[in-house]
Structure formats: structure tokens, C-alpha cells
PDB file of C-alpha atoms in Angstrom:
ATOM      1  CA  MET A  84      74.131  60.059  79.520  1.00  0.00           C
ATOM      2  CA  ASP A  85      74.927  56.868  81.396  1.00  0.00           C
ATOM      3  CA  ASN A  86      76.294  57.344  84.921  1.00  0.00           C
ATOM      4  CA  VAL A  87      79.194  54.964  84.294  1.00  0.00           C
ATOM      5  CA  LEU A  88      80.276  57.035  81.288  1.00  0.00           C
ATOM      6  CA  ILE A  89      80.050  60.251  83.326  1.00  0.00           C
ATOM      7  CA  TYR A  90      82.079  58.634  86.108  1.00  0.00           C
ATOM      8  CA  CYS A  91      84.763  57.467  83.659  1.00  0.00           C
ATOM      9  CA  ALA A  92      84.994  60.893  82.011  1.00  0.00           C
ATOM     10  CA  TYR A  93      85.459  62.661  85.357  1.00  0.00           C
ATOM     11  CA  MET A  94      87.942  60.015  86.473  1.00  0.00           C
ATOM     12  CA  ALA A  95      90.007  60.424  83.298  1.00  0.00           C
ATOM     13  CA  MET A  96      90.011  64.218  83.631  1.00  0.00           C
ATOM     14  CA  ALA A  97      91.025  64.060  87.306  1.00  0.00           C
ATOM     15  CA  ALA A  98      93.791  61.556  86.545  1.00  0.00           C
ATOM     16  CA  PHE A  99      95.189  63.735  83.755  1.00  0.00           C
ATOM     17  CA  ILE A 100      95.174  66.870  85.916  1.00  0.00           C
ATOM     18  CA  ALA A 101      96.783  64.985  88.816  1.00  0.00           C
ATOM     19  CA  TRP A 102      99.471  63.736  86.429  1.00  0.00           C
ATOM     20  CA  THR A 103     100.193  67.301  85.264  1.00  0.00           C
ATOM     21  CA  LEU A 104     100.395  68.432  88.907  1.00  0.00           C
ATOM     22  CA  PHE A 105     102.869  65.713  89.864  1.00  0.00           C
ATOM     23  CA  ARG A 106     104.923  66.432  86.755  1.00  0.00           C
ATOM     24  CA  GLY A 107     104.846  70.166  87.511  1.00  0.00           C
ATOM     25  CA  VAL A 108     105.971  69.699  91.100  1.00  0.00           C
ATOM     26  CA  LYS A 109     108.752  67.365  89.970  1.00  0.00           C
ATOM     27  CA  THR A 110     110.077  69.709  87.264  1.00  0.00           C
ATOM     28  CA  GLY A 111     109.128  73.013  88.901  1.00  0.00           C
ATOM     29  CA  VAL A 112     107.207  74.188  85.824  1.00  0.00           C
ATOM     30  CA  LEU A 113     103.445  74.320  85.283  1.00  0.00           C
ATOM     31  CA  ALA A 114     102.713  75.040  81.654  1.00  0.00           C
ATOM     32  CA  GLY A 115      99.729  75.295  79.395  1.00  0.00           C
ATOM     33  CA  GLU A 116      99.170  76.335  75.832  1.00  0.00           C
ATOM     34  CA  ASN A 117      99.557  80.070  76.507  1.00  0.00           C
ATOM     35  CA  TYR A 118     101.487  80.224  79.785  1.00  0.00           C
ATOM     36  CA  ARG A 119     104.497  78.787  81.568  1.00  0.00           C
ATOM     37  CA  TYR A 120     105.058  79.316  85.301  1.00  0.00           C
ATOM     38  CA  HIS A 121     108.403  78.433  86.862  1.00  0.00           C
ATOM     39  CA  ARG A 122     108.388  77.743  90.585  1.00  0.00           C
ATOM     40  CA  ASP A 123     111.438  79.956  91.219  1.00  0.00           C
ATOM     41  CA  ALA A 124     110.807  82.730  88.674  1.00  0.00           C
ATOM     42  CA  GLN A 125     107.007  83.178  89.059  1.00  0.00           C
ATOM     43  CA  PRO A 126     106.022  81.672  92.431  1.00  0.00           C
ATOM     44  CA  LEU A 127     102.628  83.413  92.592  1.00  0.00           C
ATOM     45  CA  GLY A 128     101.596  82.233  89.118  1.00  0.00           C
ATOM     46  CA  PHE A 129     102.821  78.740  89.948  1.00  0.00           C
ATOM     47  CA  ALA A 130     100.826  78.701  93.205  1.00  0.00           C
ATOM     48  CA  LEU A 131      97.644  80.045  91.584  1.00  0.00           C
ATOM     49  CA  SER A 132      97.879  77.562  88.721  1.00  0.00           C
ATOM     50  CA  PHE A 133      98.461  74.773  91.238  1.00  0.00           C
ATOM     51  CA  ALA A 134      95.451  75.860  93.331  1.00  0.00           C
ATOM     52  CA  LEU A 135      93.197  76.081  90.277  1.00  0.00           C
ATOM     53  CA  ARG A 136      94.130  72.559  89.248  1.00  0.00           C
ATOM     54  CA  ILE A 137      93.398  71.307  92.766  1.00  0.00           C
ATOM     55  CA  LEU A 138      89.951  72.952  92.568  1.00  0.00           C
ATOM     56  CA  VAL A 139      89.259  71.264  89.225  1.00  0.00           C
ATOM     57  CA  ILE A 140      90.261  67.895  90.691  1.00  0.00           C
ATOM     58  CA  GLY A 141      87.850  68.553  93.572  1.00  0.00           C
ATOM     59  CA  PHE A 142      85.076  69.334  91.092  1.00  0.00           C
ATOM     60  CA  CYS A 143      85.860  66.115  89.215  1.00  0.00           C
ATOM     61  CA  LEU A 144      85.630  64.153  92.463  1.00  0.00           C
ATOM     62  CA  ALA A 145      82.271  65.810  93.212  1.00  0.00           C
ATOM     63  CA  GLY A 146      81.060  64.876  89.725  1.00  0.00           C
ATOM     64  CA  MET A 147      82.200  61.303  90.248  1.00  0.00           C
ATOM     65  CA  GLY A 148      80.334  61.182  93.560  1.00  0.00           C
ATOM     66  CA  HIS A 149      77.206  62.518  91.868  1.00  0.00           C
ATOM     67  CA  ALA A 150      77.477  59.892  89.117  1.00  0.00           C
ATOM     68  CA  LEU A 151      77.618  57.197  91.798  1.00  0.00           C
ATOM     69  CA  GLY A 152      74.700  58.743  93.710  1.00  0.00           C
ATOM     70  CA  LEU A 153      76.771  59.715  96.754  1.00  0.00           C
ATOM     71  CA  ASN A 154      76.158  63.481  96.715  1.00  0.00           C
ATOM     72  CA  GLY A 155      74.141  66.176  94.966  1.00  0.00           C
ATOM     73  CA  ASP A 156      74.733  67.775  91.596  1.00  0.00           C
ATOM     74  CA  PRO A 157      77.885  69.956  91.726  1.00  0.00           C
ATOM     75  CA  MET A 158      76.668  72.201  88.884  1.00  0.00           C
ATOM     76  CA  ALA A 159      73.394  72.944  90.700  1.00  0.00           C
ATOM     77  CA  THR A 160      75.378  73.766  93.839  1.00  0.00           C
ATOM     78  CA  LEU A 161      77.602  76.161  91.873  1.00  0.00           C
ATOM     79  CA  ARG A 162      74.578  77.844  90.277  1.00  0.00           C
ATOM     80  CA  LYS A 163      72.981  78.287  93.697  1.00  0.00           C
ATOM     81  CA  ALA A 164      76.205  79.648  95.232  1.00  0.00           C
ATOM     82  CA  LEU A 165      76.916  82.099  92.404  1.00  0.00           C
ATOM     83  CA  GLY A 166      73.328  83.344  92.246  1.00  0.00           C
ATOM     84  CA  PRO A 167      72.866  86.067  89.615  1.00  0.00           C
ATOM     85  CA  PHE A 168      76.384  85.606  88.217  1.00  0.00           C
ATOM     86  CA  ALA A 169      75.694  82.096  86.872  1.00  0.00           C
TER      87      ALA A 169
END
């Protein structure tokens, strides 16, 4: 696959997730298809969902850097870090 296409796909995914984060912080609700976490009612679920989305944005940024040739392959790094679990 072309590196520009990979870069654009990661950029679109990161932008969408960032938009959902900003919307969730503004409204106080992070929701998906099967869950809905309110900041006041379920603070732990809200925080964990927020943290997971931040991690996915970080992975998207690593993928974008790899597509531009700035860093190594993030999937290979994950496979190496997880060892027998991957």
C-alpha cells in the first residue's frame, strides 16, 4: 500500500478519535455502540475510555511517523514487546 494512503488513513482515524474525545469532554459523556460512560456517574469507566482513546491516537501518530519514514514499524514493536502473547 502506498505510504501516502497509509498516512491519510491514520490521520483520518486520529482526527475522528480526537473529535470524539473533545465532544466527550464537552458533554461529559463518552459513548460507543455498546457502552455509555457519564463523567459524574461512572468516572472510572470515563477515565479508562478516555485513556484508551489517547493510546489509539498515539498509535495512529506512530503509524503516521512510520509512513513518513520517521520511526520504526509500530506493529513490529508491539509484537516484540508482547512476546508470546502476540
